[in-house]
PDB file of C-alpha atoms in Angstrom:
ATOM      1  CA  UNK P   1       0.233   0.124   0.109  1.00 38.00           C
ATOM      2  CA  UNK P   2       1.510   3.567  -0.905  1.00 47.00           C
ATOM      3  CA  UNK P   3       1.485   6.287   1.654  1.00 53.00           C
ATOM      4  CA  UNK P   4      -0.256   9.281   0.954  1.00 54.00           C
ATOM      5  CA  UNK P   5       1.637  12.489   1.619  1.00 58.00           C
ATOM      6  CA  UNK P   6       0.455  16.074   2.428  1.00 56.00           C
ATOM      7  CA  UNK P   7      -3.452  17.078   2.305  1.00 58.00           C
ATOM      8  CA  UNK P   8      -4.641  13.649   1.922  1.00 72.00           C
ATOM      9  CA  UNK P   9      -3.125  12.017   5.279  1.00 79.00           C
ATOM     10  CA  UNK P  10      -5.270  10.304   7.528  1.00 85.00           C
ATOM     11  CA  UNK P  11      -3.883  12.297  10.385  1.00 83.00           C
ATOM     12  CA  UNK P  12      -4.628  15.313   8.443  1.00 86.00           C
ATOM     13  CA  UNK P  13      -8.049  14.651   7.190  1.00 89.00           C
ATOM     14  CA  UNK P  14      -8.394  14.005  10.834  1.00 90.00           C
ATOM     15  CA  UNK P  15      -7.551  16.906  12.795  1.00 90.00           C
ATOM     16  CA  UNK P  16      -8.761  19.041   9.710  1.00 93.00           C
ATOM     17  CA  UNK P  17     -12.223  17.528  10.899  1.00 95.00           C
ATOM     18  CA  UNK P  18     -11.782  18.101  14.534  1.00 95.00           C
ATOM     19  CA  UNK P  19     -10.678  21.458  13.787  1.00 95.00           C
ATOM     20  CA  UNK P  20     -13.495  21.819  11.607  1.00 96.00           C
ATOM     21  CA  UNK P  21     -16.200  20.711  14.512  1.00 96.00           C
ATOM     22  CA  UNK P  22     -14.239  23.273  16.956  1.00 95.00           C
ATOM     23  CA  UNK P  23     -14.699  26.191  14.401  1.00 95.00           C
ATOM     24  CA  UNK P  24     -18.296  25.432  14.778  1.00 94.00           C
ATOM     25  CA  UNK P  25     -18.490  25.266  18.486  1.00 93.00           C
ATOM     26  CA  UNK P  26     -16.488  28.709  19.158  1.00 92.00           C
ATOM     27  CA  UNK P  27     -17.912  30.146  16.130  1.00 88.00           C
ATOM     28  CA  UNK P  28     -21.425  29.593  17.048  1.00 85.00           C
ATOM     29  CA  UNK P  29     -22.253  28.695  20.486  1.00 86.00           C
ATOM     30  CA  UNK P  30     -19.408  31.139  22.468  1.00 80.00           C
ATOM     31  CA  UNK P  31     -20.550  34.094  20.453  1.00 78.00           C
ATOM     32  CA  UNK P  32     -21.885  37.912  21.541  1.00 75.00           C
ATOM     33  CA  UNK P  33     -24.270  38.504  19.092  1.00 69.00           C
ATOM     34  CA  UNK P  34     -24.341  42.450  18.446  1.00 67.00           C
ATOM     35  CA  UNK P  35     -26.125  44.165  15.560  1.00 60.00           C
ATOM     36  CA  UNK P  36     -23.027  45.363  13.365  1.00 64.00           C
ATOM     37  CA  UNK P  37     -20.311  42.720  14.766  1.00 72.00           C
ATOM     38  CA  UNK P  38     -20.263  39.395  16.111  1.00 77.00           C
ATOM     39  CA  UNK P  39     -17.728  38.303  18.514  1.00 84.00           C
ATOM     40  CA  UNK P  40     -16.047  34.965  18.857  1.00 87.00           C
ATOM     41  CA  UNK P  41     -13.392  32.778  18.991  1.00 90.00           C
ATOM     42  CA  UNK P  42     -14.144  31.027  15.671  1.00 91.00           C
ATOM     43  CA  UNK P  43     -10.661  32.498  14.474  1.00 93.00           C
ATOM     44  CA  UNK P  44      -8.649  29.973  16.773  1.00 95.00           C
ATOM     45  CA  UNK P  45      -9.525  27.035  14.617  1.00 96.00           C
ATOM     46  CA  UNK P  46      -8.168  28.180  11.243  1.00 96.00           C
ATOM     47  CA  UNK P  47      -5.363  29.839  12.713  1.00 95.00           C
ATOM     48  CA  UNK P  48      -3.738  26.730  13.972  1.00 94.00           C
ATOM     49  CA  UNK P  49      -5.042  24.712  10.806  1.00 94.00           C
ATOM     50  CA  UNK P  50      -2.673  27.453   8.828  1.00 94.00           C
ATOM     51  CA  UNK P  51      -0.137  26.230  11.308  1.00 92.00           C
ATOM     52  CA  UNK P  52      -0.204  23.185  11.487  1.00 89.00           C
ATOM     53  CA  UNK P  53      -1.743  21.684   8.408  1.00 90.00           C
ATOM     54  CA  UNK P  54      -1.388  24.429   5.647  1.00 91.00           C
ATOM     55  CA  UNK P  55      -3.502  26.647   3.587  1.00 94.00           C
ATOM     56  CA  UNK P  56      -5.571  23.685   2.048  1.00 94.00           C
ATOM     57  CA  UNK P  57      -6.635  22.943   5.280  1.00 94.00           C
ATOM     58  CA  UNK P  58      -7.512  26.011   6.725  1.00 96.00           C
ATOM     59  CA  UNK P  59      -9.656  26.885   3.937  1.00 97.00           C
ATOM     60  CA  UNK P  60     -11.700  23.908   4.556  1.00 96.00           C
ATOM     61  CA  UNK P  61     -12.023  24.643   8.474  1.00 97.00           C
ATOM     62  CA  UNK P  62     -13.191  28.126   7.721  1.00 96.00           C
ATOM     63  CA  UNK P  63     -15.109  27.658   4.808  1.00 96.00           C
ATOM     64  CA  UNK P  64     -16.729  23.956   6.469  1.00 96.00           C
ATOM     65  CA  UNK P  65     -16.915  25.605  10.030  1.00 95.00           C
ATOM     66  CA  UNK P  66     -18.820  28.333   8.483  1.00 94.00           C
ATOM     67  CA  UNK P  67     -20.977  26.148   6.108  1.00 95.00           C
ATOM     68  CA  UNK P  68     -22.002  23.762   8.898  1.00 95.00           C
ATOM     69  CA  UNK P  69     -22.113  26.404  11.554  1.00 92.00           C
ATOM     70  CA  UNK P  70     -24.720  28.608   9.185  1.00 91.00           C
ATOM     71  CA  UNK P  71     -27.066  25.002   8.965  1.00 92.00           C
ATOM     72  CA  UNK P  72     -26.772  23.910  12.148  1.00 91.00           C
ATOM     73  CA  UNK P  73     -27.228  27.567  14.103  1.00 88.00           C
ATOM     74  CA  UNK P  74     -28.983  29.554  11.695  1.00 86.00           C
ATOM     75  CA  UNK P  75     -29.659  32.914  12.439  1.00 81.00           C
ATOM     76  CA  UNK P  76     -30.786  33.915   8.847  1.00 80.00           C
ATOM     77  CA  UNK P  77     -30.795  32.934   5.264  1.00 84.00           C
ATOM     78  CA  UNK P  78     -27.643  31.449   4.537  1.00 89.00           C
ATOM     79  CA  UNK P  79     -25.290  33.292   2.593  1.00 92.00           C
ATOM     80  CA  UNK P  80     -22.120  31.927   0.890  1.00 95.00           C
ATOM     81  CA  UNK P  81     -20.358  35.515   1.122  1.00 94.00           C
ATOM     82  CA  UNK P  82     -19.244  35.123   4.607  1.00 94.00           C
ATOM     83  CA  UNK P  83     -18.001  31.341   3.875  1.00 95.00           C
ATOM     84  CA  UNK P  84     -15.765  32.593   1.016  1.00 97.00           C
ATOM     85  CA  UNK P  85     -14.119  35.439   3.770  1.00 96.00           C
ATOM     86  CA  UNK P  86     -13.724  32.397   6.365  1.00 96.00           C
ATOM     87  CA  UNK P  87     -11.966  30.781   2.571  1.00 97.00           C
ATOM     88  CA  UNK P  88      -9.573  33.622   2.390  1.00 97.00           C
ATOM     89  CA  UNK P  89      -9.009  33.972   6.332  1.00 97.00           C
ATOM     90  CA  UNK P  90      -7.651  30.442   5.502  1.00 96.00           C
ATOM     91  CA  UNK P  91      -5.412  31.069   2.922  1.00 97.00           C
ATOM     92  CA  UNK P  92      -3.765  34.028   4.502  1.00 97.00           C
ATOM     93  CA  UNK P  93      -3.301  31.854   7.888  1.00 96.00           C
ATOM     94  CA  UNK P  94      -1.760  28.932   5.832  1.00 95.00           C
ATOM     95  CA  UNK P  95       0.282  31.006   4.194  1.00 95.00           C
ATOM     96  CA  UNK P  96       1.672  32.843   6.664  1.00 95.00           C
ATOM     97  CA  UNK P  97       1.910  30.316   9.663  1.00 93.00           C
ATOM     98  CA  UNK P  98       2.606  26.998   8.390  1.00 90.00           C
ATOM     99  CA  UNK P  99       5.614  25.258   9.044  1.00 83.00           C
ATOM    100  CA  UNK P 100       7.139  28.507  11.086  1.00 83.00           C
ATOM    101  CA  UNK P 101       8.172  28.631  14.682  1.00 83.00           C
ATOM    102  CA  UNK P 102       5.073  30.902  16.157  1.00 82.00           C
ATOM    103  CA  UNK P 103       6.478  34.517  16.725  1.00 90.00           C
ATOM    104  CA  UNK P 104       5.132  37.856  17.010  1.00 94.00           C
ATOM    105  CA  UNK P 105       5.556  39.061  13.491  1.00 95.00           C
ATOM    106  CA  UNK P 106       3.646  36.147  11.791  1.00 94.00           C
ATOM    107  CA  UNK P 107       0.573  36.209  14.284  1.00 95.00           C
ATOM    108  CA  UNK P 108       0.178  40.027  14.136  1.00 96.00           C
ATOM    109  CA  UNK P 109       0.744  39.800  10.383  1.00 96.00           C
ATOM    110  CA  UNK P 110      -1.540  37.107   9.626  1.00 96.00           C
ATOM    111  CA  UNK P 111      -4.145  38.047  12.055  1.00 96.00           C
ATOM    112  CA  UNK P 112      -4.090  41.842  11.023  1.00 96.00           C
ATOM    113  CA  UNK P 113      -4.429  40.719   7.080  1.00 96.00           C
ATOM    114  CA  UNK P 114      -7.248  38.592   8.063  1.00 95.00           C
ATOM    115  CA  UNK P 115      -8.922  40.682  10.370  1.00 93.00           C
ATOM    116  CA  UNK P 116      -8.198  44.367   8.925  1.00 94.00           C
ATOM    117  CA  UNK P 117      -7.756  43.612   4.907  1.00 94.00           C
ATOM    118  CA  UNK P 118     -10.425  40.778   4.691  1.00 95.00           C
ATOM    119  CA  UNK P 119     -13.264  40.443   7.383  1.00 93.00           C
ATOM    120  CA  UNK P 120     -13.887  44.077   7.594  1.00 93.00           C
ATOM    121  CA  UNK P 121     -14.234  45.599   4.530  1.00 95.00           C
ATOM    122  CA  UNK P 122     -15.538  41.840   2.988  1.00 95.00           C
ATOM    123  CA  UNK P 123     -17.834  41.431   5.598  1.00 91.00           C
ATOM    124  CA  UNK P 124     -18.907  44.665   5.660  1.00 91.00           C
ATOM    125  CA  UNK P 125     -19.609  44.069   2.311  1.00 93.00           C
ATOM    126  CA  UNK P 126     -21.477  41.544   2.159  1.00 91.00           C
ATOM    127  CA  UNK P 127     -23.943  43.027   5.110  1.00 88.00           C
ATOM    128  CA  UNK P 128     -24.189  46.460   2.719  1.00 89.00           C
ATOM    129  CA  UNK P 129     -25.925  43.455   0.614  1.00 90.00           C
ATOM    130  CA  UNK P 130     -28.131  41.917   2.692  1.00 87.00           C
ATOM    131  CA  UNK P 131     -29.372  44.663   4.694  1.00 83.00           C
ATOM    132  CA  UNK P 132     -29.101  48.431   2.226  1.00 75.00           C
ATOM    133  CA  UNK P 133     -29.924  50.452   5.048  1.00 77.00           C
ATOM    134  CA  UNK P 134     -26.484  51.045   5.589  1.00 79.00           C
ATOM    135  CA  UNK P 135     -24.355  51.312   2.368  1.00 86.00           C
ATOM    136  CA  UNK P 136     -21.386  49.949   2.732  1.00 89.00           C
ATOM    137  CA  UNK P 137     -19.515  52.723   3.644  1.00 90.00           C
ATOM    138  CA  UNK P 138     -21.960  52.781   6.972  1.00 87.00           C
ATOM    139  CA  UNK P 139     -20.954  49.298   7.571  1.00 87.00           C
ATOM    140  CA  UNK P 140     -17.114  50.135   7.342  1.00 90.00           C
ATOM    141  CA  UNK P 141     -17.359  52.668   9.160  1.00 89.00           C
ATOM    142  CA  UNK P 142     -19.880  51.438  12.261  1.00 86.00           C
ATOM    143  CA  UNK P 143     -17.867  48.054  12.268  1.00 86.00           C
ATOM    144  CA  UNK P 144     -14.219  49.585  12.415  1.00 88.00           C
ATOM    145  CA  UNK P 145     -14.305  50.301  16.623  1.00 87.00           C
ATOM    146  CA  UNK P 146     -14.927  46.872  17.211  1.00 86.00           C
ATOM    147  CA  UNK P 147     -12.512  45.592  14.924  1.00 87.00           C
ATOM    148  CA  UNK P 148     -10.092  47.732  17.140  1.00 87.00           C
ATOM    149  CA  UNK P 149     -10.409  45.463  19.941  1.00 86.00           C
ATOM    150  CA  UNK P 150     -10.893  41.982  18.023  1.00 89.00           C
ATOM    151  CA  UNK P 151      -7.566  42.806  16.616  1.00 93.00           C
ATOM    152  CA  UNK P 152      -5.300  42.597  19.445  1.00 94.00           C
ATOM    153  CA  UNK P 153      -7.214  40.384  21.358  1.00 92.00           C
ATOM    154  CA  UNK P 154      -6.923  37.800  18.535  1.00 94.00           C
ATOM    155  CA  UNK P 155      -3.145  38.606  18.276  1.00 96.00           C
ATOM    156  CA  UNK P 156      -2.655  37.773  21.960  1.00 96.00           C
ATOM    157  CA  UNK P 157      -4.934  34.771  21.437  1.00 95.00           C
ATOM    158  CA  UNK P 158      -3.643  32.711  18.451  1.00 95.00           C
ATOM    159  CA  UNK P 159       0.211  33.508  19.485  1.00 95.00           C
ATOM    160  CA  UNK P 160      -0.621  31.860  23.381  1.00 94.00           C
ATOM    161  CA  UNK P 161      -2.458  29.074  21.601  1.00 92.00           C
ATOM    162  CA  UNK P 162       0.423  28.012  18.884  1.00 90.00           C
ATOM    163  CA  UNK P 163       3.039  28.785  21.307  1.00 88.00           C
ATOM    164  CA  UNK P 164       1.819  25.975  23.707  1.00 87.00           C
ATOM    165  CA  UNK P 165       1.076  23.655  20.370  1.00 85.00           C
ATOM    166  CA  UNK P 166       4.358  24.112  20.088  1.00 79.00           C
ATOM    167  CA  UNK P 167       5.159  22.808  23.020  1.00 77.00           C
ATOM    168  CA  UNK P 168       2.919  19.484  22.869  1.00 74.00           C
ATOM    169  CA  UNK P 169       4.593  16.666  22.345  1.00 61.00           C
ATOM    170  CA  UNK P 170       2.454  13.968  21.175  1.00 54.00           C
ATOM    171  CA  UNK P 171       3.409  11.702  18.251  1.00 53.00           C
ATOM    172  CA  UNK P 172       0.335  13.162  16.705  1.00 49.00           C
ATOM    173  CA  UNK P 173       1.173  16.705  16.351  1.00 56.00           C
ATOM    174  CA  UNK P 174       4.634  16.160  15.909  1.00 52.00           C
ATOM    175  CA  UNK P 175       3.686  14.031  12.599  1.00 49.00           C
ATOM    176  CA  UNK P 176       1.434  16.747  11.861  1.00 49.00           C
ATOM    177  CA  UNK P 177       4.809  19.719  11.679  1.00 51.00           C
ATOM    178  CA  UNK P 178       6.791  17.275   9.628  1.00 51.00           C
TER     179      UNK P 178
END
């Protein structure tokens, strides 16, 4: 039997599925819903997938996590734009964090690009399409102060999470990092 590499190893698929489930829980059950922004921890599993497994797995965690979360815990009609946003966040986390020791600079870049350059403008645009009461700039301005709080908090959370995972010495984690 031939051994598979990369994205299609059994360990990778299993850990990706675990992170998808974690993203559904942290992104939908542990949240503070506000009209202009939802605070949740769904970003953490995507960042972990990006760091340990790479961009393809992080994109799957972001996309499937959002898709399943939207259907298991609906808060209105499903809109694929938010799923696209999470897929792009997974791409950035995978490109910036994969196979690199966690340090502040990489984490700051990954979180800042993910939240400020992808999440904030894209989700504001999706909201302007769904709720025409405010235009795109209205949503962008309204949601801006929330990101001033969320970006530093996510930087610290992601760094601590990745630093803690880098110290884990279990064979499954070591296999994922190779």
